[in-house]
Coordinates of C-alpha atoms in Angstrom, one line a residue:
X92 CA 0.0 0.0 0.0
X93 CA 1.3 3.7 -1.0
X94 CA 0.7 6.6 0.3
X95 CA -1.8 8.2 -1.6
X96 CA -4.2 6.7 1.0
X97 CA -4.6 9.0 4.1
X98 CA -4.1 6.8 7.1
X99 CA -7.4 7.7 8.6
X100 CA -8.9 5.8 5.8
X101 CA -7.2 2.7 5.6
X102 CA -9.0 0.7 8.3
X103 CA -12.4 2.0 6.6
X104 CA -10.9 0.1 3.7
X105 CA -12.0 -3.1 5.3
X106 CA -15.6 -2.2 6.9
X107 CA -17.5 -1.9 5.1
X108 CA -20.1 1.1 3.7
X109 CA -19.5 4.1 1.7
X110 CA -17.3 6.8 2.2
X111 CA -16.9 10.5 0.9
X112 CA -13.4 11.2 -0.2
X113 CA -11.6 13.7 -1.8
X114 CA -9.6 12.7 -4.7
X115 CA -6.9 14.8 -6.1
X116 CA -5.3 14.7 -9.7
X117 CA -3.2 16.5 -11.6
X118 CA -5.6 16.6 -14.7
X119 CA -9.3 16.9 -13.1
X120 CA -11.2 16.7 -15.8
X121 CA -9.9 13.2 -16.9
X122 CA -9.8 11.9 -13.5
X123 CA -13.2 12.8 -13.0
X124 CA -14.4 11.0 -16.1
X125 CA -12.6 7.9 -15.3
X126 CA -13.7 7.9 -12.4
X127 CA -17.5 8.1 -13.3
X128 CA -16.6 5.9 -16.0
X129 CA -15.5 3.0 -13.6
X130 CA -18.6 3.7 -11.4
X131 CA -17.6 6.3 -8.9
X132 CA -20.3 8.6 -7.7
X133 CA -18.6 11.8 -7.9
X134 CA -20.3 14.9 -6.3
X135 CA -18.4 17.4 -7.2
X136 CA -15.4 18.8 -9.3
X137 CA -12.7 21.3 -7.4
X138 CA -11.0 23.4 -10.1
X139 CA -9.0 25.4 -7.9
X140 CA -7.6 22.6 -5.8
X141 CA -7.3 20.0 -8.7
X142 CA -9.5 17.8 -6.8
X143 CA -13.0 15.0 -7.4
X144 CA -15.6 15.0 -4.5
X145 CA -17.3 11.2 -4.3
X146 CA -19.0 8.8 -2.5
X147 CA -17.1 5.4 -2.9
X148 CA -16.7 2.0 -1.2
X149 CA -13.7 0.5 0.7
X150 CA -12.9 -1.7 -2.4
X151 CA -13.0 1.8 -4.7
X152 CA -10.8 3.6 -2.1
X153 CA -8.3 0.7 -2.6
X154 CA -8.0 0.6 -6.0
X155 CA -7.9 4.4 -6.2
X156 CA -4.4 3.6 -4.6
X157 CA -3.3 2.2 -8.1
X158 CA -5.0 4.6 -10.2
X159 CA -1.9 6.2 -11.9
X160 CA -4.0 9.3 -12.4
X161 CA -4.4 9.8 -8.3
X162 CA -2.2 12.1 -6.6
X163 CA -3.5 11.2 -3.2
X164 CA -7.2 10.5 -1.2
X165 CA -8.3 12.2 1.2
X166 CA -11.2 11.5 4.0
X167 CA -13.6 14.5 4.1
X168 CA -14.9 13.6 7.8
X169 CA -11.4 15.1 9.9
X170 CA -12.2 18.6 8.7
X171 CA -16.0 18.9 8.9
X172 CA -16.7 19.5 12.8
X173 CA -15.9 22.9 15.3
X174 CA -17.9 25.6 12.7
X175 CA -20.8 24.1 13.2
X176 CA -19.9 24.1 17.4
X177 CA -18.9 27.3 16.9
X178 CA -22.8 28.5 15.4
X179 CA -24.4 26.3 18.2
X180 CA -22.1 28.2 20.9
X181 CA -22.5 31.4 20.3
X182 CA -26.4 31.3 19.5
X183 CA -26.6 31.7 15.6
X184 CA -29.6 29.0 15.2
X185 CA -31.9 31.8 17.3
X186 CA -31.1 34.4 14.4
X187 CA -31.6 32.3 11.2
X188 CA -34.7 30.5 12.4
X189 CA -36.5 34.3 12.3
X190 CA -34.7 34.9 8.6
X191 CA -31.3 36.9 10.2
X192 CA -28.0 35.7 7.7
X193 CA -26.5 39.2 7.4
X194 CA -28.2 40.0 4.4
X195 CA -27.8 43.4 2.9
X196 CA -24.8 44.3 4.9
X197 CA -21.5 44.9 4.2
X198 CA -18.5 43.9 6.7
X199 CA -15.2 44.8 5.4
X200 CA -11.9 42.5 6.5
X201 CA -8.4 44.3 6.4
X202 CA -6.4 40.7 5.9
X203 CA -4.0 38.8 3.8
X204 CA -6.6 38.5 1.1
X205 CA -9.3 36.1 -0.1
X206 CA -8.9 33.1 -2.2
X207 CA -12.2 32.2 -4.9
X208 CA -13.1 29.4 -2.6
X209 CA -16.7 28.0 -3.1
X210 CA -18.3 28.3 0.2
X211 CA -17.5 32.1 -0.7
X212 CA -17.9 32.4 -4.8
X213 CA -20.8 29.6 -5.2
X214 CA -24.0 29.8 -5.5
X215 CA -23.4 33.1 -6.0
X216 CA -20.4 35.9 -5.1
X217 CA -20.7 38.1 -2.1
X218 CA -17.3 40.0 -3.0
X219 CA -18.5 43.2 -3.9
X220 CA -14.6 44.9 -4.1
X221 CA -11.2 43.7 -3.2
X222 CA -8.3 46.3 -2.9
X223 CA -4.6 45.3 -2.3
X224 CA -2.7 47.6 -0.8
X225 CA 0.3 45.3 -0.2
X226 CA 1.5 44.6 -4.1
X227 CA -1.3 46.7 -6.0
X228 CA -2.5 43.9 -7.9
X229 CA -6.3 44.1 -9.6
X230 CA -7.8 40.8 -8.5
X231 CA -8.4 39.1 -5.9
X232 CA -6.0 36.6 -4.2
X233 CA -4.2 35.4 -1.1
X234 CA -0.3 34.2 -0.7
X235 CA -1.1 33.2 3.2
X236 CA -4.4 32.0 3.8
X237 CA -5.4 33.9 7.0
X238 CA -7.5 36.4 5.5
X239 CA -9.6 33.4 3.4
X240 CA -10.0 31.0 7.1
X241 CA -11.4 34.3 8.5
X242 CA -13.4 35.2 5.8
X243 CA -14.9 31.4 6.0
X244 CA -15.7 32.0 10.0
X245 CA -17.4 35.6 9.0
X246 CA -20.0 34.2 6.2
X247 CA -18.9 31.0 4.3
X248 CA -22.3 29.7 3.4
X249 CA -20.8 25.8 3.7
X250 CA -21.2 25.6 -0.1
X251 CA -18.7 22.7 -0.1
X252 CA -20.5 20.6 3.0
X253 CA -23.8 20.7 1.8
X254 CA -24.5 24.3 3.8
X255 CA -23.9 22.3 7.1
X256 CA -20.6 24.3 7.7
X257 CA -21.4 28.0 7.7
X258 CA -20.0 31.3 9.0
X259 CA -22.0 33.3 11.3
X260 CA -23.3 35.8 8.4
X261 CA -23.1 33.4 5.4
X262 CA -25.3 36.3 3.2
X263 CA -23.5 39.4 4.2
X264 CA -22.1 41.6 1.6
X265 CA -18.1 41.3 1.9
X266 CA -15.0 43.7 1.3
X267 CA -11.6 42.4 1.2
X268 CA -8.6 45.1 2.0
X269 CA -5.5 43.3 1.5
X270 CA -3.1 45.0 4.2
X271 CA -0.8 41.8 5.6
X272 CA 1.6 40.0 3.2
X273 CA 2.6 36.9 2.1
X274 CA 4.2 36.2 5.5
X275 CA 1.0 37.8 7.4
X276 CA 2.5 41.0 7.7
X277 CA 1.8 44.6 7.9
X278 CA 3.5 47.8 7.6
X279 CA 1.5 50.2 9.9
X280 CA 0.9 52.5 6.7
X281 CA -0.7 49.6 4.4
X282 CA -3.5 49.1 7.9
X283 CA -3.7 52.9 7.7
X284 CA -4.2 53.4 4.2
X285 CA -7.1 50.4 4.1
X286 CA -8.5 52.4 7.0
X287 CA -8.6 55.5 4.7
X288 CA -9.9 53.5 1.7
X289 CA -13.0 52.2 4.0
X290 CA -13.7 55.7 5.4
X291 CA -13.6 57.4 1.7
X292 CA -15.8 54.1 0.5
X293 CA -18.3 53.8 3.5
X294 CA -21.3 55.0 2.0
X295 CA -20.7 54.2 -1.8
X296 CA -20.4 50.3 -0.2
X297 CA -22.7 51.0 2.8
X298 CA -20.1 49.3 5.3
X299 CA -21.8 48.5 8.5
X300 CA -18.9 46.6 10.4
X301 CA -14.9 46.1 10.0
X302 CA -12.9 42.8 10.9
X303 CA -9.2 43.7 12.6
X304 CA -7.7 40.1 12.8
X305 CA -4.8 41.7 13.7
X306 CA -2.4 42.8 16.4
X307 CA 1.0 44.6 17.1
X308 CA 2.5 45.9 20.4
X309 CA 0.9 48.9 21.5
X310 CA 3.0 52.4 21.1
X311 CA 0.6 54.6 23.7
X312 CA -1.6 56.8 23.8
X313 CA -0.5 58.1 20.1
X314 CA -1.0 54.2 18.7
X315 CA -1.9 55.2 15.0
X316 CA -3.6 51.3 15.1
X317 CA -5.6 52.3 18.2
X318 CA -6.8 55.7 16.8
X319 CA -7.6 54.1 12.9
X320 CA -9.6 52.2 14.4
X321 CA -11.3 54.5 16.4
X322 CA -11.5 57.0 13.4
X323 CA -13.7 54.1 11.7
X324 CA -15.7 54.1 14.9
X325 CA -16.4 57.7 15.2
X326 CA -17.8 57.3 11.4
X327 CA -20.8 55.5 12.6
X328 CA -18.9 52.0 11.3
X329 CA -18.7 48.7 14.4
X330 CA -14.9 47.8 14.5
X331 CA -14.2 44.4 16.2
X332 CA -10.9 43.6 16.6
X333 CA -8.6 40.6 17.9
X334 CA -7.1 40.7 21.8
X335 CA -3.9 39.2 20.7
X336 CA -2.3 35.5 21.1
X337 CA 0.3 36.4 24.1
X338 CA -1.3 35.4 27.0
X339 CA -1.9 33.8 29.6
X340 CA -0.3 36.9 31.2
X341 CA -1.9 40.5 31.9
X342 CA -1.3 43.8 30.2
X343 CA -1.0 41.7 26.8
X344 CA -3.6 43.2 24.8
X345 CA -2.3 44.3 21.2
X346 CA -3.2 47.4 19.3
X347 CA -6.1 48.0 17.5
X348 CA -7.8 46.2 20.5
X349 CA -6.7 48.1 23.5
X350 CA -8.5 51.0 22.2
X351 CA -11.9 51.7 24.7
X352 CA -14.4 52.4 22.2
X353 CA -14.1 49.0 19.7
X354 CA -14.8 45.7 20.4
X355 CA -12.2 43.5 22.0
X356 CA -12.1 39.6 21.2
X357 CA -10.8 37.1 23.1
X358 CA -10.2 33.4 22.8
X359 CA -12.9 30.5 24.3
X360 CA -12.0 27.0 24.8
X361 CA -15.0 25.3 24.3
X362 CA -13.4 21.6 25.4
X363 CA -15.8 20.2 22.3
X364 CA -18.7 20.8 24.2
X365 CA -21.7 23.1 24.2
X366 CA -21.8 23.5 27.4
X367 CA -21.1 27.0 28.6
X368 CA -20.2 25.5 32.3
X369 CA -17.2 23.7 30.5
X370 CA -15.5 26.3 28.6
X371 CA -12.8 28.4 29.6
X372 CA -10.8 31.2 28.4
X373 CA -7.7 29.5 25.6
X374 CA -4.3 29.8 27.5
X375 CA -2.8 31.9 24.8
X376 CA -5.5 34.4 24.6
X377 CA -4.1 38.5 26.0
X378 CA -5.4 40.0 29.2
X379 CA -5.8 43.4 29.5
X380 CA -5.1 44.8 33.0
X381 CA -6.7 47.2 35.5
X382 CA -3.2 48.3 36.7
X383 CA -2.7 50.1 32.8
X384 CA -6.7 51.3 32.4
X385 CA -6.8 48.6 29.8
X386 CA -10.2 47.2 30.6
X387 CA -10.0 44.3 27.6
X388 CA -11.1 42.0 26.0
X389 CA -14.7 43.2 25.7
X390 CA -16.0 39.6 25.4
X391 CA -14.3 35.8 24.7
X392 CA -15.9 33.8 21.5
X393 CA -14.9 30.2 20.1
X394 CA -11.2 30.5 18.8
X395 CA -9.8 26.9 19.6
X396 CA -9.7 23.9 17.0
X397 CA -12.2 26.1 14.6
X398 CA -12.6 24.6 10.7
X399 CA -13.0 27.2 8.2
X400 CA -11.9 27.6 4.7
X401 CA -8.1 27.0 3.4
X402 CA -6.3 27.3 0.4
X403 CA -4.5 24.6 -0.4
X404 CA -7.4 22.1 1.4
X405 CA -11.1 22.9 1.2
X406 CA -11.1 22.8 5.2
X407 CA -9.0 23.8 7.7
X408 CA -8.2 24.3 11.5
X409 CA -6.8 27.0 13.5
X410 CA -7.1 28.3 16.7
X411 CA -6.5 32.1 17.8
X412 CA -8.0 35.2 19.1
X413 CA -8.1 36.6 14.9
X414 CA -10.4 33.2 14.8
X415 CA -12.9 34.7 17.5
X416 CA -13.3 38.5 16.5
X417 CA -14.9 37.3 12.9
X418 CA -17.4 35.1 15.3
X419 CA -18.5 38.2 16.9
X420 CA -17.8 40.3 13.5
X421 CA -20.6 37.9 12.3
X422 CA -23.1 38.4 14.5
X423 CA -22.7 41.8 15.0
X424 CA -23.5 41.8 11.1
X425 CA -26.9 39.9 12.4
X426 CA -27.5 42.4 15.1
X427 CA -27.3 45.2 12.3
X428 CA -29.3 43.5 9.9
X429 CA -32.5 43.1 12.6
X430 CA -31.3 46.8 13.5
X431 CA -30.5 48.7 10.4
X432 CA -29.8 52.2 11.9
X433 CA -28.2 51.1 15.1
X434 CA -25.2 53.2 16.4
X435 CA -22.0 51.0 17.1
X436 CA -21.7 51.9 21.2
X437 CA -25.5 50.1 21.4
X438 CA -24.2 47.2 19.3
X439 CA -20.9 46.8 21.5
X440 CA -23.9 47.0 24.9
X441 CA -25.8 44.6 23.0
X442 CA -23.1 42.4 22.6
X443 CA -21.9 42.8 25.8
X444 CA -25.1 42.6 27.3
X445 CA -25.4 38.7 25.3
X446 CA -21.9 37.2 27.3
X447 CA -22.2 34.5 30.1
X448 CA -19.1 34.8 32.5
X449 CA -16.3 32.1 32.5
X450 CA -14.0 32.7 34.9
X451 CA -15.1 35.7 36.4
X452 CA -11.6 37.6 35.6
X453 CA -12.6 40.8 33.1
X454 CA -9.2 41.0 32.3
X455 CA -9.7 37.6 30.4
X456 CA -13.0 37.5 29.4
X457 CA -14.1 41.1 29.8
X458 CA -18.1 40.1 30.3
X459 CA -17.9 36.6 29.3
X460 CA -17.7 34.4 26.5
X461 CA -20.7 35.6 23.6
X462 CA -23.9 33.4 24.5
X463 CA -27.0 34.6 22.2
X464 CA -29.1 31.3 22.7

């Protein structure tokens, strides 16, 4: 036996049933036709990742092992879990049952990019405009990957899982402002300048909201982070912004989030359960600290083991605080839509106001983890 078998799917080899696989291949279209040819139910075609969706039995999964036209299978059950946790968590079921998806409004995300993945391009696109500010280019891409996995927790419609696997806001309008590089990087001038874009494009684009899954060490009271994103605030625009990934220490919470007026995301460990009563706050989520007036995070949000969209795989996991703040970026895109005219400082008390405490330490949790159910 090879490698082109993943090793989670070699004992299903032998027991029997169907299972869905992803098959990839150099030359898709001819894979795919051989494949349906030999009596494979394929599902789906992946241009972008050069790969076959199907249902198949152990005996097919074997002999795909030999198929000279297979690069290599792979299961689709280890990647299809913690987004669909992560809805249940937080409360997104008591939105959508009364009709709330974030429809008609637009959240901008200053990131590394945005790849044409399905769960974000099929049925239809909700890119209205993507502007890169790192190498000026005039189409949309992404040479890292973050900006795509957070675009996947803010409104991938789970196109690719059947819509099981969904954002928080799967029909909201999106803006992509490429500001981080290649490496995930940002000059502070590239963050400003996307700032200055969004201010000068608010109305023409009607954006309601702004994901910062971002962080750098603060410089003051002067911290040009801090104060773009409380220019965006001031401009009637709900900025939510990650706490940072340096904890479990105090005074650790990076710029844009130590500034008063956004809102502040920290990391939850939801333990894979639903259960409030057994989360905690993640180990590596920042503190804020009384001692330094930095009362932050604002709230804690699912940011452990989350699946959202990748690249180079249609699923992925990561865990962060930049994996929380599109959770909450989300349903603050629900709250506006229910709310159309409502000012960001009543959005941040509504959130606020929707948080069931952990811990009980603010400085980790600020007013608990978000809880909408």
């Amino acid at each position: 036996m090879t490698n082109k078998i993943h090793k989670n799917l070699l004992p299903r080899i032998f027991a029997g049933g169907r299972e869905k696989v992803l098959v990839y291949a150099n030359d898709l279209s001819f894979c795919a036709k051989k494949l349906k040819d030999k009596g494979y139910s394929v599902k789906k075609s992946y241009p972008y990742l050069n790969a076959v969706y199907c249902e198949c039995s152990g005996v097919q999964i074997s002999d795909l092992n030999f198929d000279v036209s297979v690069n290599f299978v792979m299961p689709d059950a280890e990647v299809f879990a913690m987004t669909e946790l992560t809805r249940e968590i937080v409360g997104i079921p008591s939105f959508t049952e009364n009709g709330f998806t974030g429809k008609g409004v637009t959240v901008a995300v200053i990131d590394t990019g945005i790849s044409s993945h399905l769960d974000l391009f099929s049925p239809f696109k909700r890119l209205v405009c993507f502007k890169d500010f790192v190498n000026g280019k005039d189409y949309y891409y992404d040479d890292n990957g973050h900006g795509t996995f957070v675009c996947g927790v803010l409104c991938g419609n789970g196109f690719c899982s059947g819509g099981r696997y969904r954002g928080m806001a799967p029909d909201c309008n999106l803006i992509v402002l490429k500001a981080l590089d290649y490496k995930g990087v940002a000059s502070t001038s590239d963050i400003l300048d996307a700032v200055e874009w969004i201010i000068e494009n608010k109305n023409l684009y009607n954006i309601k909201v702004v994901n910062m899954s971002f962080g750098s060490d603060p410089l003051g009271i002067n911290d040009p982070l801090s104060k773009a994103a409380e220019a965006l605030w001031r401009q009637g625009i709900t900025v939510v912004a990650s706490a940072g990934n340096s904890g479990s220490g105090y005074n650790t919470i990076k710029s844009p989030g130590i500034n008063p007026y956004i809102i502040t995301v920290g990391a939850s460990n939801h333990h894979n359960s639903i259960r409030i009563k057994n989360h905690s706050v993640a180990s590596f989520s920042s503190r804020g600290s009384g001692e330094n007036y930095i009362f932050k995070p604002d709230c804690v949000a699912p940011g452990v083991d989350i699946i959202s969209l990748g690249t180079d795989k249609i699923y992925v996991t990561k865990s962060g605080t930049s994996v929380s703040a599109p959770v909450v970026a989300g349903m603050v895109a629900l709250i506006i839509q229910r709310f159309p005219q409502i000012p960001p400082d009543t959005v941040k008390a509504i959130i606020k106001n929707y948080c069931e405490k952990l811990s009980g330490d603010i400085y980790a949790e600020g007013s608990g983890e978000i809880n909408f159910n």
